[in-house]
Structure formats: structure tokens, C-alpha cells
Short mmCIF file of N, CA and C in Angstrom, two decimals:
data_model
loop_
_atom_site.label_atom_id
_atom_site.label_comp_id
_atom_site.label_asym_id
_atom_site.label_seq_id
_atom_site.Cartn_x
_atom_site.Cartn_y
_atom_site.Cartn_z
N MET A 1 85.93 100.17 49.01
CA MET A 1 84.91 99.22 49.13
C MET A 1 84.38 99.14 50.44
N ARG A 2 83.09 99.23 50.70
CA ARG A 2 82.66 99.12 51.97
C ARG A 2 82.00 97.70 52.35
N THR A 3 82.18 97.07 53.26
CA THR A 3 81.89 95.68 53.85
C THR A 3 80.82 95.63 54.76
N GLY A 4 80.05 94.66 54.72
CA GLY A 4 78.73 94.48 55.67
C GLY A 4 78.68 93.33 56.29
N LEU A 5 78.16 93.14 57.45
CA LEU A 5 78.06 91.79 57.88
C LEU A 5 76.54 91.53 58.50
N VAL A 6 75.80 90.68 58.03
CA VAL A 6 74.62 90.56 58.35
C VAL A 6 74.33 89.10 59.25
N LEU A 7 73.85 89.14 60.47
CA LEU A 7 73.93 88.19 61.53
C LEU A 7 72.39 87.88 61.90
N GLY A 8 72.05 86.64 61.65
CA GLY A 8 70.72 86.25 61.56
C GLY A 8 70.44 85.57 62.98
N ALA A 9 69.01 85.24 62.80
CA ALA A 9 68.45 84.96 64.38
C ALA A 9 68.74 83.47 64.73
N GLY A 10 68.05 83.07 66.04
CA GLY A 10 68.20 81.50 66.19
C GLY A 10 68.26 81.30 67.74
N GLY A 11 67.93 82.18 68.67
CA GLY A 11 67.73 82.14 70.13
C GLY A 11 69.33 81.91 70.61
N VAL A 12 69.42 81.00 71.72
CA VAL A 12 70.84 80.63 72.03
C VAL A 12 71.58 79.69 71.15
N LEU A 13 70.90 78.64 70.46
CA LEU A 13 71.54 77.79 69.70
C LEU A 13 72.00 78.60 68.36
N GLY A 14 71.31 79.65 67.64
CA GLY A 14 71.79 80.04 66.56
C GLY A 14 73.00 81.25 66.94
N ALA A 15 72.79 81.81 68.18
CA ALA A 15 73.77 82.65 69.00
C ALA A 15 75.24 81.77 68.91
N ALA A 16 75.17 80.66 69.37
CA ALA A 16 76.40 79.62 69.66
C ALA A 16 76.90 79.66 67.89
N TRP A 17 76.10 78.85 67.31
CA TRP A 17 76.44 78.71 65.77
C TRP A 17 77.13 79.98 65.30
N THR A 18 76.28 81.15 65.42
CA THR A 18 77.04 82.23 64.79
C THR A 18 78.48 82.93 65.30
N ILE A 19 78.67 82.43 66.60
CA ILE A 19 79.82 82.81 67.28
C ILE A 19 80.80 81.69 66.77
N GLY A 20 80.62 80.56 66.73
CA GLY A 20 81.43 79.75 65.80
C GLY A 20 81.86 80.21 64.53
N ALA A 21 80.58 80.45 63.87
CA ALA A 21 80.92 81.10 62.28
C ALA A 21 81.97 82.14 62.25
N LEU A 22 81.76 82.96 63.18
CA LEU A 22 82.32 84.37 63.21
C LEU A 22 83.98 84.09 63.60
N ALA A 23 84.11 82.90 64.68
CA ALA A 23 85.42 82.57 64.91
C ALA A 23 86.20 81.96 63.96
N ALA A 24 85.33 81.21 62.89
CA ALA A 24 86.03 80.63 61.80
C ALA A 24 86.50 81.63 60.75
N LEU A 25 85.52 82.65 60.70
CA LEU A 25 85.85 83.55 59.70
C LEU A 25 87.04 84.35 60.08
N GLU A 26 87.48 84.75 61.29
CA GLU A 26 88.59 85.42 61.86
C GLU A 26 89.72 84.49 61.39
N SER A 27 89.83 83.35 62.19
CA SER A 27 90.96 82.29 62.23
C SER A 27 91.07 81.86 60.61
N GLU A 28 90.21 81.60 59.68
CA GLU A 28 90.49 81.04 58.68
C GLU A 28 90.67 82.19 57.32
N ARG A 29 90.22 83.16 57.53
CA ARG A 29 90.02 84.35 56.36
C ARG A 29 90.84 85.60 56.80
N GLY A 30 91.01 85.50 58.15
CA GLY A 30 91.72 86.90 58.90
C GLY A 30 90.66 87.95 58.88
N ILE A 31 89.60 87.87 58.83
CA ILE A 31 88.43 88.80 58.92
C ILE A 31 88.14 89.27 60.42
N ASP A 32 88.32 90.29 60.94
CA ASP A 32 87.76 90.59 61.97
C ASP A 32 86.56 91.17 61.84
N PRO A 33 85.35 90.45 62.46
CA PRO A 33 84.03 91.16 62.48
C PRO A 33 83.91 92.56 62.93
N ARG A 34 84.79 93.07 63.97
CA ARG A 34 84.70 94.29 64.37
C ARG A 34 85.10 95.43 63.35
N ASP A 35 85.66 95.17 62.27
CA ASP A 35 86.55 95.77 61.40
C ASP A 35 85.37 96.31 60.25
N VAL A 36 84.15 95.73 60.11
CA VAL A 36 83.50 95.86 58.92
C VAL A 36 82.55 97.27 58.80
N ASP A 37 82.38 97.87 58.03
CA ASP A 37 81.68 98.89 58.06
C ASP A 37 80.25 99.10 58.50
N VAL A 38 79.48 97.90 58.22
CA VAL A 38 78.10 97.98 58.62
C VAL A 38 77.78 96.45 59.23
N LEU A 39 77.18 96.64 60.62
CA LEU A 39 76.73 95.43 61.27
C LEU A 39 75.26 95.38 61.25
N VAL A 40 74.27 94.26 61.02
CA VAL A 40 73.17 94.17 60.81
C VAL A 40 72.88 92.95 61.56
N GLY A 41 71.78 92.97 62.56
CA GLY A 41 71.55 91.43 62.94
C GLY A 41 69.86 91.42 63.31
N THR A 42 69.44 90.28 63.15
CA THR A 42 67.96 90.11 63.79
C THR A 42 68.00 89.16 64.99
N SER A 43 67.19 89.60 66.15
CA SER A 43 67.33 88.67 67.40
C SER A 43 68.43 88.43 67.74
N ALA A 44 68.91 87.21 68.13
CA ALA A 44 70.34 86.85 68.84
C ALA A 44 71.39 87.65 67.86
N GLY A 45 71.08 87.53 66.52
CA GLY A 45 72.28 88.39 65.56
C GLY A 45 72.49 89.92 65.99
N SER A 46 71.03 90.39 66.59
CA SER A 46 71.48 92.09 66.79
C SER A 46 72.08 91.92 68.28
N VAL A 47 71.98 90.92 68.87
CA VAL A 47 72.80 91.11 70.22
C VAL A 47 74.39 90.95 69.98
N LEU A 48 74.77 89.81 69.24
CA LEU A 48 76.08 89.86 68.45
C LEU A 48 76.71 90.83 67.86
N ALA A 49 75.65 91.60 66.94
CA ALA A 49 76.25 92.78 66.56
C ALA A 49 76.45 93.88 67.41
N GLY A 50 75.52 93.96 68.43
CA GLY A 50 75.83 94.99 69.36
C GLY A 50 77.13 94.89 70.15
N PHE A 51 77.60 93.49 70.42
CA PHE A 51 78.85 93.18 71.32
C PHE A 51 80.04 93.70 70.30
N LEU A 52 80.05 93.31 68.98
CA LEU A 52 80.86 93.63 67.98
C LEU A 52 81.02 94.99 67.82
N GLY A 53 80.09 95.75 67.90
CA GLY A 53 79.99 97.14 67.54
C GLY A 53 80.66 97.83 68.91
N CYS A 54 80.46 97.21 70.00
CA CYS A 54 81.20 97.94 71.19
C CYS A 54 82.44 97.51 71.19
N GLY A 55 82.90 96.61 70.21
CA GLY A 55 84.58 96.25 70.30
C GLY A 55 84.69 95.18 71.01
N ILE A 56 83.84 94.36 71.45
CA ILE A 56 84.05 93.31 71.92
C ILE A 56 84.22 91.98 71.06
N ALA A 57 85.38 91.37 71.30
CA ALA A 57 86.07 90.47 70.18
C ALA A 57 85.28 89.10 70.32
N VAL A 58 85.22 88.34 69.12
CA VAL A 58 84.77 86.98 69.03
C VAL A 58 85.25 86.15 70.05
N ASP A 59 86.59 86.13 70.28
CA ASP A 59 87.43 85.09 71.12
C ASP A 59 86.66 85.36 72.48
N VAL A 60 86.13 86.60 72.94
CA VAL A 60 85.73 86.77 74.23
C VAL A 60 84.46 86.23 74.33
N ARG A 61 83.66 86.34 73.32
CA ARG A 61 82.04 85.74 73.14
C ARG A 61 82.40 84.49 73.38
N TRP A 62 83.51 83.80 72.64
CA TRP A 62 83.61 82.31 72.38
C TRP A 62 83.75 81.87 73.92
N THR A 63 84.98 82.43 74.58
CA THR A 63 85.22 81.95 75.93
C THR A 63 83.97 82.02 76.88
N THR A 64 83.21 83.13 76.75
CA THR A 64 82.09 83.26 77.68
C THR A 64 81.04 82.42 77.39
N SER A 65 80.94 81.89 76.05
CA SER A 65 79.59 80.86 75.85
C SER A 65 80.15 79.51 75.96
N GLY A 66 81.12 79.26 76.64
CA GLY A 66 81.39 77.75 76.75
C GLY A 66 82.38 77.21 75.77
N GLY A 67 82.84 78.03 74.92
CA GLY A 67 83.65 77.33 73.92
C GLY A 67 85.22 77.04 74.30
N SER A 68 85.87 76.20 73.80
CA SER A 68 87.25 76.15 74.29
C SER A 68 88.36 76.45 73.19
#
């Protein structure tokens, strides 16, 4: 089975929310978003999809975005 992840828009706030959601997905479900077969995003989501596609982990984005 193939898996995909679709990330939405929302500017800075949307990106922050999405980073938190991706961190929860990873910690609660054990799903690393970098391991999905297809990443698709719109606006801020496309930037995050690009980071994930390049292998940048969610925890790195969390730390650089001011998360703790």
C-alpha cells in the first residue's frame, strides 16, 4: 500500500499549526512524514513538503520555529 500526505496552506500560522500536527503524528502514531510515498502541499504546506522531501525532520522545523 502506498501512503500520501497532503499539507494545507495558511501562511505563518498555518505552517506553525501543521508543524505541530506533524510532530504529534510522529510522536503519537510513530509515522515519520518523510517516509510517505507522496508529499503534496499548497502554499505554506508546499514549503513544508519541500523540507520533508529533502529529508529535514519535523523536530528540526519544530525547534527552528520556536517550539520547545
